Amino acid sequence: MRIDIVHPGYLPVQPSDLEIKGLGGNETALVLAARGLAARGHEVRVFADCPRLEDQGARWQPLLSLRPEEYRDVIIFWVRTKRVDPGRFNAPVRVAKLGLKTPNESLLDQVLSGEINILIAFSDFQRRLYLDHFGYPETANWVVTADGLDVSHYARRLPKAPGRFLHAANPKRGLEPLLDMWPSICRAYPGAELFVASSHLLRGITADEDERRAGDLYRRAASMSADGVRFLGRVAKPDLIELQLTAQFYLYPTTYPETCCIAALEAAAAGDVILCSPAGALPDRVLDGATGFLIDGDPADPVVARRFVDRITLLRDDPSRLEAMAQAARDLAATHDYAHVLPIWEEAFTRTIGSA
């Protein structure tokens, strides 16, 4: 199939960013999906705020070179259809990959009119959110899969560093309560280290805006180095993978309703046992008691924070259970490899072409 993917251009993005400076979950998924589709024999083009280049079989082109009248079998609007009219595009399959909690205003009309004829949601939580809160029709052509992974990135087995904890998320999604509970974790696990890979720069904002939004949090994390906190800021993918492979635990105490959480998928693929809140789609990413722990309540509440510490203490004292949960996390993450996700997309594309 000829498949075009359109990134809306709200930040510059190109594949090398993944390895050189790091990308957020949405843009990481864009790069990996394009590579995965190309590897499966499709003719893939990505239109984004980028130069012309080729990346593992996918051709990347500037957004301004996108031509609606040119034929393609499938066009995927990655997160937003703002500023474009999907009905103008010469394609029997017009897909919207849904984004964060709030869709752009025009998307519902485009779905109701048939200009968008497939919706890709990355969790059943996200689908229900669009149905129950934004008025999207149950009868739309829904495809629900997790955001995909390239599990080969995690094929290496590095020794796990005892007491190594990782947090890699938007700084406004759990870093503050994590720093609050960290001294208690240190008392329960002497010598523990917390690596914090967190920055708004992954979202394409300026350094000044990043400082305005989260500078105080960054300074607080950096000031806790004597307590084992290692604040890293923005981290490129190879360095992040190294941390994921050597960490024992991934900590995500958050009330943010994640619609997928690729960071949790990646941590699981690396064999990290995840301790997190059951917010949004996180119960799809963590099997409570099997691959990690889901801890109810506001993590800013000291009683809830104590539950995080208690679960960590439990696993510290039972290394065989910790190892078994780490393997179960790897097994669960393997089911979200693009080798499993993309055939589901392809079946929907083929079916829609047949009925177009």
Tab-separated table of C-alpha atoms in Angstrom:
chain	number	residue	atom	x	y	z
A	1	MET	CA	0.000	0.000	0.000
A	2	ARG	CA	0.978	3.610	-0.525
A	3	ILE	CA	0.740	5.146	2.934
A	4	ASP	CA	1.241	8.830	3.739
A	5	ILE	CA	1.557	9.987	7.350
A	6	VAL	CA	0.958	13.668	8.071
A	7	HIS	CA	2.400	15.187	11.237
A	8	PRO	CA	0.648	18.491	11.944
A	9	GLY	CA	3.821	20.553	12.221
A	10	TYR	CA	3.419	21.960	15.718
A	11	LEU	CA	7.114	21.190	16.268
A	12	PRO	CA	10.021	20.283	13.982
A	13	VAL	CA	10.661	16.546	14.004
A	14	GLN	CA	12.861	14.127	12.096
A	15	PRO	CA	13.985	10.546	12.785
A	16	SER	CA	17.511	11.443	13.913
A	17	ASP	CA	16.005	13.425	16.812
A	18	LEU	CA	15.137	10.121	18.455
A	19	GLU	CA	18.761	9.046	18.736
A	20	ILE	CA	20.376	12.488	19.139
A	21	LYS	CA	18.210	14.501	21.526
A	22	GLY	CA	15.124	12.451	22.374
A	23	LEU	CA	11.448	12.757	21.454
A	24	GLY	CA	8.170	12.612	23.333
A	25	GLY	CA	5.935	9.574	23.101
A	26	ASN	CA	3.810	10.851	20.215
A	27	GLU	CA	6.772	11.643	17.948
A	28	THR	CA	8.600	8.461	19.010
A	29	ALA	CA	5.560	6.490	17.862
A	30	LEU	CA	5.537	8.424	14.570
A	31	VAL	CA	9.128	7.467	13.762
A	32	LEU	CA	8.714	3.826	14.794
A	33	ALA	CA	5.371	3.365	13.004
A	34	ALA	CA	6.807	4.742	9.754
A	35	ARG	CA	9.791	2.415	10.025
A	36	GLY	CA	7.562	-0.542	10.867
A	37	LEU	CA	5.191	0.023	7.948
A	38	ALA	CA	8.112	0.433	5.529
A	39	ALA	CA	9.700	-2.785	6.825
A	40	ARG	CA	6.426	-4.582	6.055
A	41	GLY	CA	6.717	-3.629	2.381
A	42	HIS	CA	4.544	-0.520	2.206
A	43	GLU	CA	5.532	2.637	0.346
A	44	VAL	CA	5.666	5.107	3.227
A	45	ARG	CA	6.039	8.868	3.173
A	46	VAL	CA	6.012	11.129	6.234
A	47	PHE	CA	5.128	14.804	5.815
A	48	ALA	CA	6.365	16.908	8.729
A	49	ASP	CA	8.309	20.023	9.635
A	50	CYS	CA	11.521	18.387	8.437
A	51	PRO	CA	14.031	18.304	5.557
A	52	ARG	CA	13.844	15.697	2.793
A	53	LEU	CA	15.479	12.481	3.930
A	54	GLU	CA	15.110	8.714	3.946
A	55	ASP	CA	14.894	6.708	7.160
A	56	GLN	CA	14.870	2.915	7.073
A	57	GLY	CA	12.724	2.776	3.949
A	58	ALA	CA	10.376	5.664	4.840
A	59	ARG	CA	10.713	8.932	2.932
A	60	TRP	CA	10.367	12.111	4.990
A	61	GLN	CA	9.323	15.289	3.213
A	62	PRO	CA	8.494	18.884	4.223
A	63	LEU	CA	4.868	19.411	5.177
A	64	LEU	CA	4.485	22.086	2.494
A	65	SER	CA	5.177	19.495	-0.222
A	66	LEU	CA	1.995	17.547	0.654
A	67	ARG	CA	-0.384	17.483	-2.354
A	68	PRO	CA	-4.037	16.556	-1.658
A	69	GLU	CA	-4.733	15.575	-5.268
A	70	GLU	CA	-1.940	12.970	-5.419
A	71	TYR	CA	-3.245	9.405	-5.019
A	72	ARG	CA	-2.335	7.298	-1.996
A	73	ASP	CA	-4.131	4.255	-0.581
A	74	VAL	CA	-3.989	5.478	3.014
A	75	ILE	CA	-3.400	8.847	4.603
A	76	ILE	CA	-2.891	8.993	8.377
A	77	PHE	CA	-3.295	12.319	10.147
A	78	TRP	CA	-1.042	11.960	13.178
A	79	VAL	CA	-2.904	13.486	16.164
A	80	ARG	CA	-4.488	16.530	14.499
A	81	THR	CA	-6.408	17.432	11.374
A	82	LYS	CA	-6.313	21.129	12.253
A	83	ARG	CA	-5.623	23.355	9.241
A	84	VAL	CA	-6.307	20.514	6.755
A	85	ASP	CA	-9.465	19.259	5.056
A	86	PRO	CA	-9.224	15.436	4.953
A	87	GLY	CA	-12.016	15.213	2.379
A	88	ARG	CA	-9.800	16.913	-0.200
A	89	PHE	CA	-7.230	14.118	-0.140
A	90	ASN	CA	-7.232	11.529	-2.888
A	91	ALA	CA	-7.249	8.415	-0.716
A	92	PRO	CA	-9.896	5.781	-0.019
A	93	VAL	CA	-8.616	5.436	3.578
A	94	ARG	CA	-8.337	8.581	5.691
A	95	VAL	CA	-7.211	7.887	9.253
A	96	ALA	CA	-6.963	10.021	12.374
A	97	LYS	CA	-4.524	8.777	14.978
A	98	LEU	CA	-6.033	10.222	18.130
A	99	GLY	CA	-3.871	12.301	20.423
A	100	LEU	CA	-4.054	13.662	23.929
A	101	LYS	CA	-7.219	14.148	25.891
A	102	THR	CA	-8.776	17.014	23.887
A	103	PRO	CA	-9.249	16.674	20.101
A	104	ASN	CA	-9.228	19.651	17.767
A	105	GLU	CA	-12.661	21.144	17.177
A	106	SER	CA	-13.057	20.121	13.540
A	107	LEU	CA	-12.299	16.400	13.918
A	108	LEU	CA	-15.763	15.308	15.062
A	109	ASP	CA	-17.413	16.940	12.029
A	110	GLN	CA	-14.858	15.219	9.784
A	111	VAL	CA	-15.731	11.850	11.324
A	112	LEU	CA	-19.481	12.412	11.056
A	113	SER	CA	-19.182	13.482	7.413
A	114	GLY	CA	-17.038	10.464	6.491
A	115	GLU	CA	-13.990	12.557	5.605
A	116	ILE	CA	-12.192	10.545	8.313
A	117	ASN	CA	-13.158	6.882	8.002
A	118	ILE	CA	-10.822	5.224	10.565
A	119	LEU	CA	-10.036	6.324	14.107
A	120	ILE	CA	-6.990	4.806	15.806
A	121	ALA	CA	-7.148	4.919	19.597
A	122	PHE	CA	-4.256	3.720	21.716
A	123	SER	CA	-6.297	2.297	24.578
A	124	ASP	CA	-9.894	1.459	25.311
A	125	PHE	CA	-9.718	4.256	27.896
A	126	GLN	CA	-8.973	6.720	25.094
A	127	ARG	CA	-11.807	5.361	22.958
A	128	ARG	CA	-14.265	5.658	25.866
A	129	LEU	CA	-13.040	9.199	26.492
A	130	TYR	CA	-13.891	10.199	22.926
A	131	LEU	CA	-17.245	8.425	23.082
A	132	ASP	CA	-18.384	9.618	26.501
A	133	HIS	CA	-16.888	13.101	26.753
A	134	PHE	CA	-16.491	14.351	23.187
A	135	GLY	CA	-19.585	12.851	21.531
A	136	TYR	CA	-17.875	10.602	18.995
A	137	PRO	CA	-20.110	7.876	17.543
A	138	GLU	CA	-19.879	4.267	18.686
A	139	THR	CA	-20.502	3.314	15.041
A	140	ALA	CA	-17.308	4.957	13.789
A	141	ASN	CA	-14.632	2.664	12.366
A	142	TRP	CA	-12.568	2.248	15.530
A	143	VAL	CA	-9.171	0.548	15.697
A	144	VAL	CA	-7.808	0.108	19.228
A	145	THR	CA	-4.196	-0.945	19.750
A	146	ALA	CA	-1.433	0.161	22.076
A	147	ASP	CA	1.150	2.546	20.715
A	148	GLY	CA	3.695	0.195	19.240
A	149	LEU	CA	7.209	-0.700	20.323
A	150	ASP	CA	10.303	-1.951	18.565
A	151	VAL	CA	11.092	-4.636	21.115
A	152	SER	CA	14.437	-5.324	19.409
A	153	HIS	CA	15.689	-2.156	21.140
A	154	TYR	CA	15.383	-4.084	24.408
A	155	ALA	CA	16.768	-7.436	23.292
A	156	ARG	CA	19.987	-6.956	25.266
A	157	ARG	CA	20.018	-8.129	28.865
A	158	LEU	CA	22.135	-5.842	31.016
A	159	PRO	CA	22.663	-6.515	34.725
A	160	LYS	CA	20.049	-4.749	36.805
A	161	ALA	CA	21.561	-2.242	39.240
A	162	PRO	CA	20.154	-2.970	42.719
A	163	GLY	CA	18.145	-0.046	43.978
A	164	ARG	CA	18.087	1.802	40.651
A	165	PHE	CA	14.801	3.612	40.043
A	166	LEU	CA	13.757	5.472	36.903
A	167	HIS	CA	11.203	8.193	36.184
A	168	ALA	CA	10.883	9.311	32.553
A	169	ALA	CA	7.782	11.423	31.987
A	170	ASN	CA	6.458	14.928	31.480
A	171	PRO	CA	7.595	16.859	34.593
A	172	LYS	CA	4.028	17.877	35.418
A	173	ARG	CA	2.856	14.245	35.527
A	174	GLY	CA	4.144	12.947	38.798
A	175	LEU	CA	7.610	14.334	39.446
A	176	GLU	CA	6.563	16.487	42.414
A	177	PRO	CA	4.881	13.699	44.447
A	178	LEU	CA	7.763	11.389	43.529
A	179	LEU	CA	10.300	13.833	44.966
A	180	ASP	CA	8.087	14.172	48.054
A	181	MET	CA	8.109	10.417	48.693
A	182	TRP	CA	11.723	9.794	47.684
A	183	PRO	CA	13.286	10.363	51.166
A	184	SER	CA	10.971	7.661	52.553
A	185	ILE	CA	11.990	5.327	49.724
A	186	CYS	CA	15.652	5.996	50.542
A	187	ARG	CA	15.081	5.090	54.169
A	188	ALA	CA	13.415	1.844	53.087
A	189	TYR	CA	16.087	1.082	50.467
A	190	PRO	CA	19.471	2.481	51.583
A	191	GLY	CA	21.704	3.373	48.652
A	192	ALA	CA	18.805	3.726	46.216
A	193	GLU	CA	19.256	6.008	43.188
A	194	LEU	CA	16.511	7.768	41.249
A	195	PHE	CA	17.274	8.728	37.638
A	196	VAL	CA	14.933	11.462	36.396
A	197	ALA	CA	14.679	11.882	32.607
A	198	SER	CA	12.115	14.655	32.347
A	199	SER	CA	11.767	17.757	30.177
A	200	HIS	CA	9.121	19.721	28.313
A	201	LEU	CA	11.708	20.184	25.543
A	202	LEU	CA	10.559	16.811	24.190
A	203	ARG	CA	7.290	18.572	23.292
A	204	GLY	CA	9.019	21.147	21.120
A	205	ILE	CA	8.729	24.172	23.408
A	206	THR	CA	11.534	26.684	23.997
A	207	ALA	CA	14.033	26.441	26.815
A	208	ASP	CA	12.592	29.624	28.345
A	209	GLU	CA	9.087	28.154	28.362
A	210	ASP	CA	10.405	24.902	29.817
A	211	GLU	CA	12.022	26.900	32.600
A	212	ARG	CA	8.810	28.815	33.255
A	213	ARG	CA	6.746	25.636	33.473
A	214	ALA	CA	9.022	23.398	35.478
A	215	GLY	CA	12.238	25.185	36.436
A	216	ASP	CA	11.495	25.017	40.160
A	217	LEU	CA	10.900	21.254	39.912
A	218	TYR	CA	14.153	20.748	38.002
A	219	ARG	CA	16.109	22.716	40.613
A	220	ARG	CA	14.498	20.762	43.413
A	221	ALA	CA	15.431	17.442	41.778
A	222	ALA	CA	18.984	18.625	41.138
A	223	SER	CA	19.326	19.756	44.769
A	224	MET	CA	18.572	16.217	45.987
A	225	SER	CA	21.736	14.632	44.596
A	226	ALA	CA	22.938	13.794	48.108
A	227	ASP	CA	19.772	11.687	48.450
A	228	GLY	CA	20.562	9.749	45.288
A	229	VAL	CA	18.487	11.762	42.819
A	230	ARG	CA	20.175	12.059	39.416
A	231	PHE	CA	18.386	14.736	37.391
A	232	LEU	CA	19.114	14.266	33.675
A	233	GLY	CA	16.556	16.465	31.900
A	234	ARG	CA	16.141	15.622	28.222
A	235	VAL	CA	17.650	12.239	27.300
A	236	ALA	CA	18.291	10.775	23.840
A	237	LYS	CA	16.808	7.355	23.135
A	238	PRO	CA	20.045	5.275	23.289
A	239	ASP	CA	20.883	6.713	26.715
A	240	LEU	CA	17.318	6.254	27.930
A	241	ILE	CA	17.309	2.622	26.790
A	242	GLU	CA	20.518	2.052	28.746
A	243	LEU	CA	18.829	3.415	31.870
A	244	GLN	CA	15.687	1.378	31.265
A	245	LEU	CA	17.716	-1.813	30.837
A	246	THR	CA	19.671	-1.312	34.061
A	247	ALA	CA	16.858	0.007	36.293
A	248	GLN	CA	14.943	-2.349	38.561
A	249	PHE	CA	11.923	-0.108	39.085
A	250	TYR	CA	9.975	2.463	37.083
A	251	LEU	CA	8.114	4.953	39.313
A	252	TYR	CA	5.136	6.909	38.018
A	253	PRO	CA	2.946	8.333	40.792
A	254	THR	CA	0.529	10.439	38.740
A	255	THR	CA	-3.074	11.530	38.488
A	256	TYR	CA	-2.683	12.337	34.771
A	257	PRO	CA	-5.098	10.226	32.669
A	258	GLU	CA	-2.638	8.686	30.209
A	259	THR	CA	-4.216	7.619	26.932
A	260	CYS	CA	-1.434	5.085	26.250
A	261	CYS	CA	1.874	5.809	28.048
A	262	ILE	CA	4.633	4.601	25.767
A	263	ALA	CA	7.135	5.292	28.586
A	264	ALA	CA	5.522	2.538	30.652
A	265	LEU	CA	5.563	0.166	27.655
A	266	GLU	CA	9.259	0.824	27.129
A	267	ALA	CA	10.061	0.363	30.814
A	268	ALA	CA	8.216	-2.952	30.815
A	269	ALA	CA	10.076	-4.068	27.675
A	270	ALA	CA	13.321	-3.397	29.548
A	271	GLY	CA	12.186	-5.543	32.473
A	272	ASP	CA	11.466	-2.690	34.883
A	273	VAL	CA	8.852	-3.410	37.530
A	274	ILE	CA	6.434	-0.479	37.386
A	275	LEU	CA	4.839	1.143	40.415
A	276	CYS	CA	2.260	3.663	39.307
A	277	SER	CA	-1.181	5.098	39.846
A	278	PRO	CA	-4.134	3.476	38.017
A	279	ALA	CA	-4.785	6.667	35.999
A	280	GLY	CA	-6.201	6.533	32.476
A	281	ALA	CA	-4.788	3.653	30.440
A	282	LEU	CA	-2.107	2.675	32.946
A	283	PRO	CA	-4.083	-0.418	34.085
A	284	ASP	CA	-3.643	-1.660	30.487
A	285	ARG	CA	0.119	-1.294	30.797
A	286	VAL	CA	0.586	-2.763	34.296
A	287	LEU	CA	-0.933	-5.993	35.558
A	288	ASP	CA	-1.298	-5.373	39.271
A	289	GLY	CA	0.749	-7.850	41.271
A	290	ALA	CA	2.108	-9.533	38.125
A	291	THR	CA	4.198	-6.975	36.186
A	292	GLY	CA	4.095	-4.178	38.757
A	293	PHE	CA	1.749	-2.511	41.201
A	294	LEU	CA	-1.179	-0.136	40.671
A	295	ILE	CA	-1.559	2.042	43.743
A	296	ASP	CA	-4.903	3.783	44.223
A	297	GLY	CA	-5.310	7.319	45.523
A	298	ASP	CA	-3.648	10.689	45.104
A	299	PRO	CA	0.124	10.095	45.373
A	300	ALA	CA	0.468	13.507	47.020
A	301	ASP	CA	-1.366	12.003	50.007
A	302	PRO	CA	1.207	10.692	52.545
A	303	VAL	CA	-0.929	7.592	53.138
A	304	VAL	CA	-0.806	6.752	49.418
A	305	ALA	CA	2.908	7.545	49.256
A	306	ARG	CA	3.412	5.063	52.078
A	307	ARG	CA	1.833	2.364	49.894
A	308	PHE	CA	4.492	3.002	47.226
A	309	VAL	CA	7.189	2.587	49.868
A	310	ASP	CA	5.582	-0.593	51.223
A	311	ARG	CA	5.463	-2.220	47.752
A	312	ILE	CA	9.109	-1.333	47.160
A	313	THR	CA	10.052	-2.818	50.528
A	314	LEU	CA	8.099	-5.965	49.671
A	315	LEU	CA	10.079	-6.485	46.465
A	316	ARG	CA	13.396	-5.491	48.038
A	317	ASP	CA	12.909	-8.374	50.475
A	318	ASP	CA	11.809	-10.862	47.789
A	319	PRO	CA	14.305	-10.729	44.900
A	320	SER	CA	12.900	-13.862	43.263
A	321	ARG	CA	9.467	-12.234	42.999
A	322	LEU	CA	11.058	-9.054	41.661
A	323	GLU	CA	12.826	-11.064	38.957
A	324	ALA	CA	9.642	-12.955	38.054
A	325	MET	CA	7.683	-9.712	37.749
A	326	ALA	CA	10.425	-8.213	35.571
A	327	GLN	CA	10.139	-11.159	33.165
A	328	ALA	CA	6.346	-10.905	33.156
A	329	ALA	CA	6.700	-7.212	32.261
A	330	ARG	CA	8.932	-8.116	29.302
A	331	ASP	CA	6.430	-10.717	28.134
A	332	LEU	CA	3.537	-8.268	28.310
A	333	ALA	CA	5.451	-5.558	26.454
A	334	ALA	CA	6.375	-8.016	23.682
A	335	THR	CA	2.682	-8.263	22.740
A	336	HIS	CA	2.817	-4.546	21.847
A	337	ASP	CA	5.650	-4.845	19.339
A	338	TYR	CA	4.781	-3.322	15.967
A	339	ALA	CA	4.936	-6.833	14.546
A	340	HIS	CA	1.642	-7.395	16.416
A	341	VAL	CA	0.172	-3.887	16.172
A	342	LEU	CA	0.636	-3.126	12.470
A	343	PRO	CA	-1.244	-6.180	11.113
A	344	ILE	CA	-4.315	-4.886	12.975
A	345	TRP	CA	-3.941	-1.509	11.227
A	346	GLU	CA	-3.385	-3.213	7.875
A	347	GLU	CA	-6.520	-5.324	8.216
A	348	ALA	CA	-8.561	-2.177	8.890
A	349	PHE	CA	-6.975	-0.374	5.934
A	350	THR	CA	-7.668	-3.291	3.585
A	351	ARG	CA	-11.252	-3.673	4.789
A	352	THR	CA	-11.908	0.043	4.351
A	353	ILE	CA	-10.405	0.112	0.862
A	354	GLY	CA	-12.688	-2.774	-0.061
A	355	SER	CA	-15.777	-0.922	1.111
A	356	ALA	CA	-14.786	2.558	-0.119
